[in-house]
Every structure is written in C-alpha cells, then in structure tokens.
PDB file of C-alpha atoms in Angstrom:
ATOM      1  CA  MET A   1       4.254 -62.974  76.627  1.00  0.00           C
ATOM      2  CA  GLN A   2       2.834 -59.626  77.684  1.00  0.00           C
ATOM      3  CA  ASN A   3       5.502 -57.728  75.583  1.00  0.00           C
ATOM      4  CA  GLY A   4       4.572 -59.770  72.622  1.00  0.00           C
ATOM      5  CA  GLN A   5       0.970 -59.150  72.968  1.00  0.00           C
ATOM      6  CA  HIS A   6       1.756 -55.451  73.356  1.00  0.00           C
ATOM      7  CA  HIS A   7       3.936 -55.349  70.223  1.00  0.00           C
ATOM      8  CA  ASN A   8       1.097 -57.178  68.359  1.00  0.00           C
ATOM      9  CA  VAL A   9      -1.435 -54.428  69.480  1.00  0.00           C
ATOM     10  CA  GLN A  10       0.906 -51.680  68.291  1.00  0.00           C
ATOM     11  CA  ILE A  11       1.397 -53.321  64.898  1.00  0.00           C
ATOM     12  CA  GLN A  12      -2.367 -53.742  64.651  1.00  0.00           C
ATOM     13  CA  GLU A  13      -2.936 -50.190  65.328  1.00  0.00           C
ATOM     14  CA  LEU A  14      -0.293 -49.046  62.922  1.00  0.00           C
ATOM     15  CA  ILE A  15      -1.815 -51.110  60.240  1.00  0.00           C
ATOM     16  CA  LYS A  16      -5.239 -49.576  60.976  1.00  0.00           C
ATOM     17  CA  THR A  17      -3.825 -46.239  61.029  1.00  0.00           C
ATOM     18  CA  LEU A  18      -2.098 -46.863  57.754  1.00  0.00           C
ATOM     19  CA  GLU A  19      -5.293 -48.228  56.240  1.00  0.00           C
ATOM     20  CA  GLN A  20      -7.207 -45.144  57.381  1.00  0.00           C
ATOM     21  CA  SER A  21      -4.649 -42.640  56.032  1.00  0.00           C
ATOM     22  CA  THR A  22      -3.877 -44.383  52.669  1.00  0.00           C
ATOM     23  CA  PRO A  23      -6.915 -43.013  50.847  1.00  0.00           C
ATOM     24  CA  ASP A  24      -6.097 -39.466  52.089  1.00  0.00           C
ATOM     25  CA  ILE A  25      -2.293 -39.834  50.940  1.00  0.00           C
ATOM     26  CA  TYR A  26      -3.549 -41.193  47.627  1.00  0.00           C
ATOM     27  CA  MET A  27      -6.064 -38.528  47.242  1.00  0.00           C
ATOM     28  CA  ASN A  28      -3.500 -35.870  48.063  1.00  0.00           C
ATOM     29  CA  PHE A  29      -1.150 -37.343  45.467  1.00  0.00           C
ATOM     30  CA  GLU A  30      -3.843 -37.504  42.780  1.00  0.00           C
ATOM     31  CA  GLN A  31      -4.736 -33.893  43.501  1.00  0.00           C
ATOM     32  CA  LYS A  32      -1.071 -32.868  43.282  1.00  0.00           C
ATOM     33  CA  ARG A  33      -0.541 -34.603  40.049  1.00  0.00           C
ATOM     34  CA  GLU A  34      -3.860 -33.272  38.590  1.00  0.00           C
ATOM     35  CA  LYS A  35      -2.642 -29.768  39.614  1.00  0.00           C
ATOM     36  CA  ARG A  36       0.615 -30.314  38.089  1.00  0.00           C
ATOM     37  CA  ASN A  37      -0.913 -31.757  35.012  1.00  0.00           C
ATOM     38  CA  GLY A  38      -3.364 -28.660  34.741  1.00  0.00           C
ATOM     39  CA  ARG A  39      -0.622 -26.184  35.196  1.00  0.00           C
ATOM     40  CA  TRP A  40       1.329 -27.933  32.527  1.00  0.00           C
ATOM     41  CA  ARG A  41      -1.631 -27.856  30.204  1.00  0.00           C
ATOM     42  CA  ASN A  42      -2.184 -24.094  30.795  1.00  0.00           C
ATOM     43  CA  GLU A  43       1.628 -23.686  30.104  1.00  0.00           C
ATOM     44  CA  VAL A  44       1.288 -25.480  26.867  1.00  0.00           C
ATOM     45  CA  ARG A  45      -1.862 -23.574  25.872  1.00  0.00           C
ATOM     46  CA  GLU A  46      -0.094 -20.267  26.674  1.00  0.00           C
ATOM     47  CA  GLU A  47       2.866 -21.276  24.476  1.00  0.00           C
ATOM     48  CA  ILE A  48       0.577 -22.350  21.487  1.00  0.00           C
ATOM     49  CA  ARG A  49      -1.233 -19.121  21.839  1.00  0.00           C
ATOM     50  CA  ILE A  50       2.008 -17.219  21.590  1.00  0.00           C
ATOM     51  CA  MET A  51       3.127 -19.230  18.660  1.00  0.00           C
ATOM     52  CA  LYS A  52      -0.122 -18.427  16.890  1.00  0.00           C
ATOM     53  CA  GLU A  53       0.381 -14.808  17.491  1.00  0.00           C
ATOM     54  CA  HIS A  54       3.858 -14.953  16.144  1.00  0.00           C
ATOM     55  CA  ILE A  55       2.665 -16.878  13.070  1.00  0.00           C
ATOM     56  CA  SER A  56      -0.329 -14.450  12.579  1.00  0.00           C
ATOM     57  CA  ASN A  57       2.259 -11.415  12.811  1.00  0.00           C
ATOM     58  CA  ILE A  58       4.384 -12.932  10.161  1.00  0.00           C
ATOM     59  CA  VAL A  59       1.619 -13.575   7.918  1.00  0.00           C
ATOM     60  CA  ASN A  60      -0.261 -10.436   8.289  1.00  0.00           C
ATOM     61  CA  THR A  61       2.428  -8.002   8.977  1.00  0.00           C
ATOM     62  CA  THR A  62       5.889  -8.971   8.287  1.00  0.00           C
ATOM     63  CA  ILE A  63       5.325 -10.594   4.797  1.00  0.00           C
ATOM     64  CA  PRO A  64       3.238  -7.779   3.637  1.00  0.00           C
ATOM     65  CA  ASN A  65       5.881  -5.173   5.049  1.00  0.00           C
ATOM     66  CA  LEU A  66       8.584  -6.975   3.213  1.00  0.00           C
ATOM     67  CA  GLU A  67       6.771  -7.033   0.026  1.00  0.00           C
ATOM     68  CA  ALA A  68       6.009  -3.333   0.364  1.00  0.00           C
ATOM     69  CA  GLY A  69       9.379  -2.291   1.464  1.00  0.00           C
ATOM     70  CA  ILE A  70      11.591  -4.575  -0.784  1.00  0.00           C
ATOM     71  CA  MET A  71       9.532  -5.309  -3.867  1.00  0.00           C
ATOM     72  CA  LYS A  72       9.271  -1.748  -5.051  1.00  0.00           C
ATOM     73  CA  LYS A  73       6.100  -0.667  -6.863  1.00  0.00           C
ATOM     74  CA  VAL A  74       6.653   0.723 -10.357  1.00  0.00           C
ATOM     75  CA  VAL A  75       4.485   1.996 -13.218  1.00  0.00           C
ATOM     76  CA  HIS A  76       4.888   3.824 -16.518  1.00  0.00           C
ATOM     77  CA  LEU A  77       1.862   5.007 -18.638  1.00  0.00           C
ATOM     78  CA  GLY A  78       1.837   6.445 -21.991  1.00  0.00           C
ATOM     79  CA  MET A  79      -0.767   8.872 -23.197  1.00  0.00           C
ATOM     80  CA  SER A  80      -3.794   7.188 -24.562  1.00  0.00           C
ATOM     81  CA  ARG A  81      -3.863   6.944 -28.415  1.00  0.00           C
ATOM     82  CA  ASP A  82      -7.586   7.899 -28.128  1.00  0.00           C
ATOM     83  CA  MET A  83      -6.747  11.136 -26.446  1.00  0.00           C
ATOM     84  CA  THR A  84      -8.045  14.368 -28.015  1.00  0.00           C
ATOM     85  CA  GLN A  85      -8.494  17.937 -27.240  1.00  0.00           C
ATOM     86  CA  ASP A  86     -12.269  17.363 -26.848  1.00  0.00           C
ATOM     87  CA  ILE A  87     -11.620  14.674 -24.300  1.00  0.00           C
ATOM     88  CA  LEU A  88      -9.138  16.749 -22.316  1.00  0.00           C
ATOM     89  CA  HIS A  89     -11.684  19.452 -21.963  1.00  0.00           C
ATOM     90  CA  ALA A  90     -14.400  17.085 -20.892  1.00  0.00           C
ATOM     91  CA  PRO A  91     -14.832  17.027 -17.172  1.00  0.00           C
ATOM     92  CA  VAL A  92     -14.147  13.551 -15.195  1.00  0.00           C
ATOM     93  CA  ASN A  93     -17.374  13.313 -13.205  1.00  0.00           C
ATOM     94  CA  ASN A  94     -16.006  10.792 -10.709  1.00  0.00           C
ATOM     95  CA  ILE A  95     -12.902  12.871  -9.830  1.00  0.00           C
ATOM     96  CA  ASP A  96     -13.378  16.179  -8.322  1.00  0.00           C
ATOM     97  CA  VAL A  97      -9.992  17.665  -9.233  1.00  0.00           C
ATOM     98  CA  CYS A  98     -10.864  16.940 -12.851  1.00  0.00           C
ATOM     99  CA  ARG A  99     -14.058  19.021 -13.007  1.00  0.00           C
ATOM    100  CA  GLY A 100     -15.088  22.671 -12.929  1.00  0.00           C
ATOM    101  CA  GLY A 101     -12.598  23.904 -15.668  1.00  0.00           C
ATOM    102  CA  LYS A 102      -9.891  21.756 -14.200  1.00  0.00           C
ATOM    103  CA  HIS A 103      -8.586  19.427 -17.132  1.00  0.00           C
ATOM    104  CA  CYS A 104      -6.881  15.966 -16.555  1.00  0.00           C
ATOM    105  CA  LEU A 105      -4.925  13.944 -19.032  1.00  0.00           C
ATOM    106  CA  ARG A 106      -6.018  10.566 -19.755  1.00  0.00           C
ATOM    107  CA  TRP A 107      -3.480   7.603 -20.151  1.00  0.00           C
ATOM    108  CA  SER A 108      -3.139   4.339 -21.719  1.00  0.00           C
ATOM    109  CA  ASN A 109      -4.060   1.182 -19.756  1.00  0.00           C
ATOM    110  CA  PRO A 110      -1.034  -0.229 -17.795  1.00  0.00           C
ATOM    111  CA  GLU A 111       0.961  -3.164 -19.110  1.00  0.00           C
ATOM    112  CA  SER A 112       0.231  -6.533 -17.304  1.00  0.00           C
ATOM    113  CA  THR A 113       3.498  -6.024 -15.485  1.00  0.00           C
ATOM    114  CA  TYR A 114       2.170  -2.857 -13.771  1.00  0.00           C
ATOM    115  CA  SER A 115      -1.374  -3.763 -13.521  1.00  0.00           C
ATOM    116  CA  ARG A 116      -1.283  -4.922  -9.898  1.00  0.00           C
ATOM    117  CA  THR A 117       1.244  -2.659  -8.508  1.00  0.00           C
ATOM    118  CA  PHE A 118      -1.183   0.403  -8.255  1.00  0.00           C
ATOM    119  CA  ASP A 119      -4.861   1.140  -8.771  1.00  0.00           C
ATOM    120  CA  TYR A 120      -5.984   3.250 -11.733  1.00  0.00           C
ATOM    121  CA  PRO A 121      -8.952   5.469 -11.250  1.00  0.00           C
ATOM    122  CA  ARG A 122     -10.738   5.756 -14.570  1.00  0.00           C
ATOM    123  CA  ASP A 123     -12.824   8.396 -16.529  1.00  0.00           C
ATOM    124  CA  ASN A 124     -16.180   6.599 -16.759  1.00  0.00           C
ATOM    125  CA  ALA A 125     -17.242   8.365 -19.723  1.00  0.00           C
ATOM    126  CA  TYR A 126     -14.273   7.372 -21.753  1.00  0.00           C
ATOM    127  CA  ASP A 127     -13.027   4.384 -19.788  1.00  0.00           C
ATOM    128  CA  MET A 128      -9.362   5.664 -19.730  1.00  0.00           C
ATOM    129  CA  PRO A 129      -7.055   5.836 -16.630  1.00  0.00           C
ATOM    130  CA  VAL A 130      -6.886   9.282 -15.283  1.00  0.00           C
ATOM    131  CA  ALA A 131      -4.767   8.711 -12.059  1.00  0.00           C
ATOM    132  CA  ILE A 132      -2.316   6.391 -10.360  1.00  0.00           C
ATOM    133  CA  LYS A 133      -3.356   5.408  -6.845  1.00  0.00           C
ATOM    134  CA  VAL A 134      -1.004   4.185  -4.222  1.00  0.00           C
ATOM    135  CA  ARG A 135      -1.523   0.828  -2.641  1.00  0.00           C
ATOM    136  CA  SER A 136       1.545   0.863  -0.454  1.00  0.00           C
ATOM    137  CA  PRO A 137       2.831   4.000   1.545  1.00  0.00           C
ATOM    138  CA  GLY A 138       6.286   5.061   1.192  1.00  0.00           C
ATOM    139  CA  ILE A 139       8.567   7.618  -0.625  1.00  0.00           C
ATOM    140  CA  TYR A 140       7.799   7.774  -4.375  1.00  0.00           C
ATOM    141  CA  PHE A 141       9.507   9.390  -7.348  1.00  0.00           C
ATOM    142  CA  VAL A 142       6.819  10.954  -9.514  1.00  0.00           C
ATOM    143  CA  TYR A 143       7.752  11.911 -13.062  1.00  0.00           C
ATOM    144  CA  ALA A 144       5.922  13.077 -16.266  1.00  0.00           C
ATOM    145  CA  GLN A 145       6.409  14.549 -19.679  1.00  0.00           C
ATOM    146  CA  VAL A 146       3.983  16.219 -21.919  1.00  0.00           C
ATOM    147  CA  ALA A 147       4.548  17.098 -25.636  1.00  0.00           C
ATOM    148  CA  VAL A 148       2.836  20.523 -26.646  1.00  0.00           C
ATOM    149  CA  ASN A 149       2.513  22.692 -29.717  1.00  0.00           C
ATOM    150  CA  GLY A 150       1.940  25.870 -27.491  1.00  0.00           C
ATOM    151  CA  PRO A 151      -0.871  28.352 -27.512  1.00  0.00           C
ATOM    152  CA  GLN A 152      -1.965  30.551 -30.219  1.00  0.00           C
ATOM    153  CA  GLN A 153      -1.522  34.361 -30.622  1.00  0.00           C
ATOM    154  CA  GLY A 154      -3.365  36.231 -28.054  1.00  0.00           C
ATOM    155  CA  TYR A 155      -2.781  33.532 -25.181  1.00  0.00           C
ATOM    156  CA  GLU A 156      -0.324  33.751 -22.485  1.00  0.00           C
ATOM    157  CA  PRO A 157       2.886  32.323 -24.239  1.00  0.00           C
ATOM    158  CA  SER A 158       4.027  30.287 -21.186  1.00  0.00           C
ATOM    159  CA  VAL A 159       2.285  26.911 -20.772  1.00  0.00           C
ATOM    160  CA  GLY A 160       2.842  23.887 -18.610  1.00  0.00           C
ATOM    161  CA  PHE A 161       1.412  21.194 -16.517  1.00  0.00           C
ATOM    162  CA  GLU A 162       1.242  20.182 -12.798  1.00  0.00           C
ATOM    163  CA  ALA A 163       1.325  16.990 -10.787  1.00  0.00           C
ATOM    164  CA  VAL A 164      -1.570  17.076  -8.191  1.00  0.00           C
ATOM    165  CA  LEU A 165      -1.939  14.822  -5.106  1.00  0.00           C
ATOM    166  CA  VAL A 166      -5.444  14.048  -3.819  1.00  0.00           C
ATOM    167  CA  ARG A 167      -5.678  12.684  -0.336  1.00  0.00           C
ATOM    168  CA  GLY A 168      -9.282  12.184   0.892  1.00  0.00           C
ATOM    169  CA  THR A 169     -11.099  15.564   0.357  1.00  0.00           C
ATOM    170  CA  VAL A 170      -7.829  17.437   0.266  1.00  0.00           C
ATOM    171  CA  ASN A 171      -5.684  18.179  -2.852  1.00  0.00           C
ATOM    172  CA  LYS A 172      -2.436  20.020  -3.448  1.00  0.00           C
ATOM    173  CA  THR A 173      -0.037  20.425  -6.324  1.00  0.00           C
ATOM    174  CA  LEU A 174       3.216  18.579  -5.829  1.00  0.00           C
ATOM    175  CA  THR A 175       5.263  20.033  -8.641  1.00  0.00           C
ATOM    176  CA  LYS A 176       4.904  22.266 -11.801  1.00  0.00           C
ATOM    177  CA  SER A 177       6.801  22.708 -15.043  1.00  0.00           C
ATOM    178  CA  TYR A 178       6.597  25.603 -17.709  1.00  0.00           C
ATOM    179  CA  ILE A 179       7.901  26.353 -21.079  1.00  0.00           C
ATOM    180  CA  THR A 180       7.625  29.411 -23.246  1.00  0.00           C
ATOM    181  CA  GLN A 181       7.449  28.511 -26.862  1.00  0.00           C
ATOM    182  CA  ASP A 182       8.919  30.449 -29.841  1.00  0.00           C
ATOM    183  CA  ASP A 183       6.373  32.183 -32.088  1.00  0.00           C
ATOM    184  CA  ARG A 184       3.696  30.933 -29.413  1.00  0.00           C
ATOM    185  CA  GLY A 185       2.923  27.688 -31.488  1.00  0.00           C
ATOM    186  CA  GLN A 186       2.471  29.414 -34.714  1.00  0.00           C
ATOM    187  CA  VAL A 187       2.983  27.582 -37.958  1.00  0.00           C
ATOM    188  CA  TYR A 188       6.622  27.422 -39.182  1.00  0.00           C
ATOM    189  CA  HIS A 189       6.443  28.172 -43.052  1.00  0.00           C
ATOM    190  CA  GLY A 190       9.961  28.193 -43.775  1.00  0.00           C
ATOM    191  CA  ALA A 191      10.340  24.279 -43.609  1.00  0.00           C
ATOM    192  CA  GLY A 192       7.754  24.032 -46.378  1.00  0.00           C
ATOM    193  CA  HIS A 193       5.485  21.757 -44.367  1.00  0.00           C
ATOM    194  CA  GLY A 194       3.729  24.282 -42.321  1.00  0.00           C
ATOM    195  CA  GLU A 195       4.376  22.606 -39.049  1.00  0.00           C
ATOM    196  CA  HIS A 196       4.048  23.826 -35.499  1.00  0.00           C
ATOM    197  CA  PRO A 197       6.977  23.988 -33.215  1.00  0.00           C
ATOM    198  CA  PHE A 198       7.185  20.805 -31.032  1.00  0.00           C
ATOM    199  CA  ASP A 199       8.448  20.865 -27.351  1.00  0.00           C
ATOM    200  CA  THR A 200       8.336  18.602 -24.448  1.00  0.00           C
ATOM    201  CA  ILE A 201       7.987  19.644 -20.818  1.00  0.00           C
ATOM    202  CA  ASN A 202       9.195  17.524 -17.953  1.00  0.00           C
ATOM    203  CA  LEU A 203       8.575  17.448 -14.201  1.00  0.00           C
ATOM    204  CA  MET A 204       9.739  15.185 -11.362  1.00  0.00           C
ATOM    205  CA  GLY A 205      10.032  14.942  -7.814  1.00  0.00           C
ATOM    206  CA  THR A 206      10.203  12.691  -4.636  1.00  0.00           C
ATOM    207  CA  PHE A 207       7.280  12.607  -2.269  1.00  0.00           C
ATOM    208  CA  LYS A 208       5.815  10.746   0.735  1.00  0.00           C
ATOM    209  CA  LEU A 209       2.562   9.189  -0.271  1.00  0.00           C
ATOM    210  CA  LEU A 210       0.066   7.271   1.855  1.00  0.00           C
ATOM    211  CA  CYS A 211      -2.455   4.409   1.220  1.00  0.00           C
ATOM    212  CA  ASP A 212      -5.093   5.532  -1.280  1.00  0.00           C
ATOM    213  CA  ASP A 213      -3.364   8.819  -2.247  1.00  0.00           C
ATOM    214  CA  TYR A 214      -3.570   9.375  -6.020  1.00  0.00           C
ATOM    215  CA  ILE A 215      -1.871  11.722  -8.506  1.00  0.00           C
ATOM    216  CA  VAL A 216      -3.401  13.308 -11.631  1.00  0.00           C
ATOM    217  CA  ILE A 217      -1.577  15.453 -14.404  1.00  0.00           C
ATOM    218  CA  ARG A 218      -3.285  18.667 -15.322  1.00  0.00           C
ATOM    219  CA  PRO A 219      -2.237  21.251 -18.069  1.00  0.00           C
ATOM    220  CA  ILE A 220      -1.520  24.931 -16.922  1.00  0.00           C
ATOM    221  CA  GLY A 221      -2.963  27.398 -19.408  1.00  0.00           C
ATOM    222  CA  ASP A 222      -4.455  26.251 -22.591  1.00  0.00           C
ATOM    223  CA  PRO A 223      -1.764  24.379 -24.432  1.00  0.00           C
ATOM    224  CA  LYS A 224      -2.265  22.487 -27.601  1.00  0.00           C
ATOM    225  CA  LEU A 225      -1.076  19.018 -26.797  1.00  0.00           C
ATOM    226  CA  VAL A 226       0.435  16.715 -29.477  1.00  0.00           C
ATOM    227  CA  TYR A 227      -1.789  13.764 -29.834  1.00  0.00           C
ATOM    228  CA  THR A 228      -0.046  12.219 -32.926  1.00  0.00           C
ATOM    229  CA  ASN A 229       3.013  11.335 -30.830  1.00  0.00           C
ATOM    230  CA  THR A 230       1.744   9.583 -27.704  1.00  0.00           C
ATOM    231  CA  GLU A 231       5.126   8.139 -26.951  1.00  0.00           C
ATOM    232  CA  ALA A 232       6.291  11.706 -26.208  1.00  0.00           C
ATOM    233  CA  SER A 233       3.868  12.069 -23.294  1.00  0.00           C
ATOM    234  CA  TYR A 234       3.948   9.832 -20.358  1.00  0.00           C
ATOM    235  CA  PHE A 235       3.547   9.497 -16.619  1.00  0.00           C
ATOM    236  CA  GLY A 236       5.121   7.195 -13.997  1.00  0.00           C
ATOM    237  CA  VAL A 237       5.574   6.420 -10.335  1.00  0.00           C
ATOM    238  CA  VAL A 238       8.436   4.498  -8.626  1.00  0.00           C
ATOM    239  CA  GLN A 239       8.635   3.534  -5.101  1.00  0.00           C
ATOM    240  CA  ILE A 240      12.055   4.117  -3.606  1.00  0.00           C
ATOM    241  CA  ASN A 241      11.730   3.961   0.168  1.00  0.00           C
ATOM    242  CA  PRO A 242      14.766   1.865   1.578  1.00  0.00           C
ATOM    243  CA  ALA A 243      14.234  -1.589   3.160  1.00  0.00           C
ATOM    244  CA  ARG A 244      15.466   0.080   6.535  1.00  0.00           C
ATOM    245  CA  SER A 245      12.251   2.128   6.644  1.00  0.00           C
ATOM    246  CA  LEU A 246      10.455  -1.041   7.733  1.00  0.00           C
ATOM    247  CA  LEU A 247      11.865  -0.505  11.156  1.00  0.00           C
ATOM    248  CA  HIS A 248       9.331   2.388  11.574  1.00  0.00           C
ATOM    249  CA  GLY A 249       5.741   1.706  11.024  1.00  0.00           C
ATOM    250  CA  ASP A 250       3.536  -0.622   8.910  1.00  0.00           C
ATOM    251  CA  TYR A 251       4.272  -0.382   5.230  1.00  0.00           C
ATOM    252  CA  SER A 252       1.496  -2.363   3.768  1.00  0.00           C
ATOM    253  CA  CYS A 253      -2.205  -1.448   3.181  1.00  0.00           C
ATOM    254  CA  ASN A 254      -5.259  -2.722   1.646  1.00  0.00           C
ATOM    255  CA  PRO A 255      -6.635  -0.332  -1.156  1.00  0.00           C
ATOM    256  CA  GLN A 256     -10.136   0.936  -0.509  1.00  0.00           C
ATOM    257  CA  GLU A 257     -12.321   0.620  -3.502  1.00  0.00           C
TER     258      GLU A 257
END
C-alpha cells in the first residue's frame, strides 16, 4: 500500500513538473520555428534582391551592349542641295571648329533609316547638318568624298579636305586628302563648252570613337566645290567593332544634348 502511494506521489510530481515545463518547451519550439522562418524569409529576400540585380543588369547593360556591339551604326550623307560657296564661308557659330576662318561642309538631312543611329549637330543659321555625332563608342570606319573644280591661277594648286574629330574642347585632324588639278581649275576651251576640270577627292580611315565625339569635314586651301553634282560629294560613318569587344567594357551610352 505504501509502495502504491509512493508511486502515485511520483506520478503526481511528474505531471506537475510536465505542466510547469510545457509552456517553456512550447515557447522554445515557437522561438525556434520563428527563428527558422525569419532566416528563411531573409534568404528569400536576398535571393529576390539578387534576381532584381540580374534583371536590372540585363535591361540596363547587357541589352544596350548587344545593341551597340551587334546592331552596327551606319550613316551616309550627301552634300546638301542648298550648299553654296557663300554658305561654306559662313561661320557655324554653334560649332567652334567651324569658325574663325575654318570652313565646314554642310550635308543633307539623313534618311529615316539613319536618323536614330547618330546625332547630327546643325548649322543654326541654315538648319543643315554639319557633323556626325557618335551615340555608341567603338571602332568606326569614316569615309568622305568631295568634288572640286580646283583653285584659280595665283592660288596654291594643291587642294584637299580633312576629317576633324571633336572631343569635348579638344579637336584633331583624323586624316587628310589632297589633289593637284590640271591647269589649276581653269576653263577648258577645247571642248567647246568652256567647262572646268572636275575631280573627286577621297579619304577614309578607321578610328576609335567615344560617346559624344563628332566629326566634321573641312576643305584645305580654297577649292571651288562642285555644287551642281551633290551626289559626287558625300560623308559617312560605319561602326565596325566586333561583337567580342563586348567582353571589355560598356559599349552603350546616352547621348548628351
């Protein structure tokens, strides 16, 4: 009997102990579960943040890089049909390299195909494009041709033109081309029409260009340009940097107005 009572007492004490410790056990379980859930939520938040960074990188860097590196920029401009010798000699007040006795050729408006591939700084006085401005850095092929009649007697017989790069406040000549014309541009009477000799001068070259660089074409000497045959004078730029160049640097940019 005493043994039975002793066992009952032990059982009662065990039950009491369990009742007292159960809230602590439950609380510890809840704390652990909340801790696990909090850690899981933090991990999920971090994964979402990383995913957002990847998406942002694709949208803001990878896609523009692919567009700049694979979708090559191309433009071809003819001489403006409104171009004259007086316009050539007029300064372009909004472009420093086309003032102070430095004359720049004006060009026709780009076709719609080319209108968004480059920017085209204009002569404010005559509303004609003067330069081609880069919107995506890379390696570019620059070419131009100008038709000339040549200088009159008493002038230096060699005439030509140059492609000038403008980068911020710095400008430099990229390449030049010259020609010495027969009879210095004088009239040929033998043909019966009293026509001047007609020649075209070409230049071309491959150059690394950066965002907001622009190129102008300037005559050298005082040539008499051929304005009646605008198809014989033109200016163009072609982006040629290979796709593998995307491995080294950012090949996209936003043009500055």
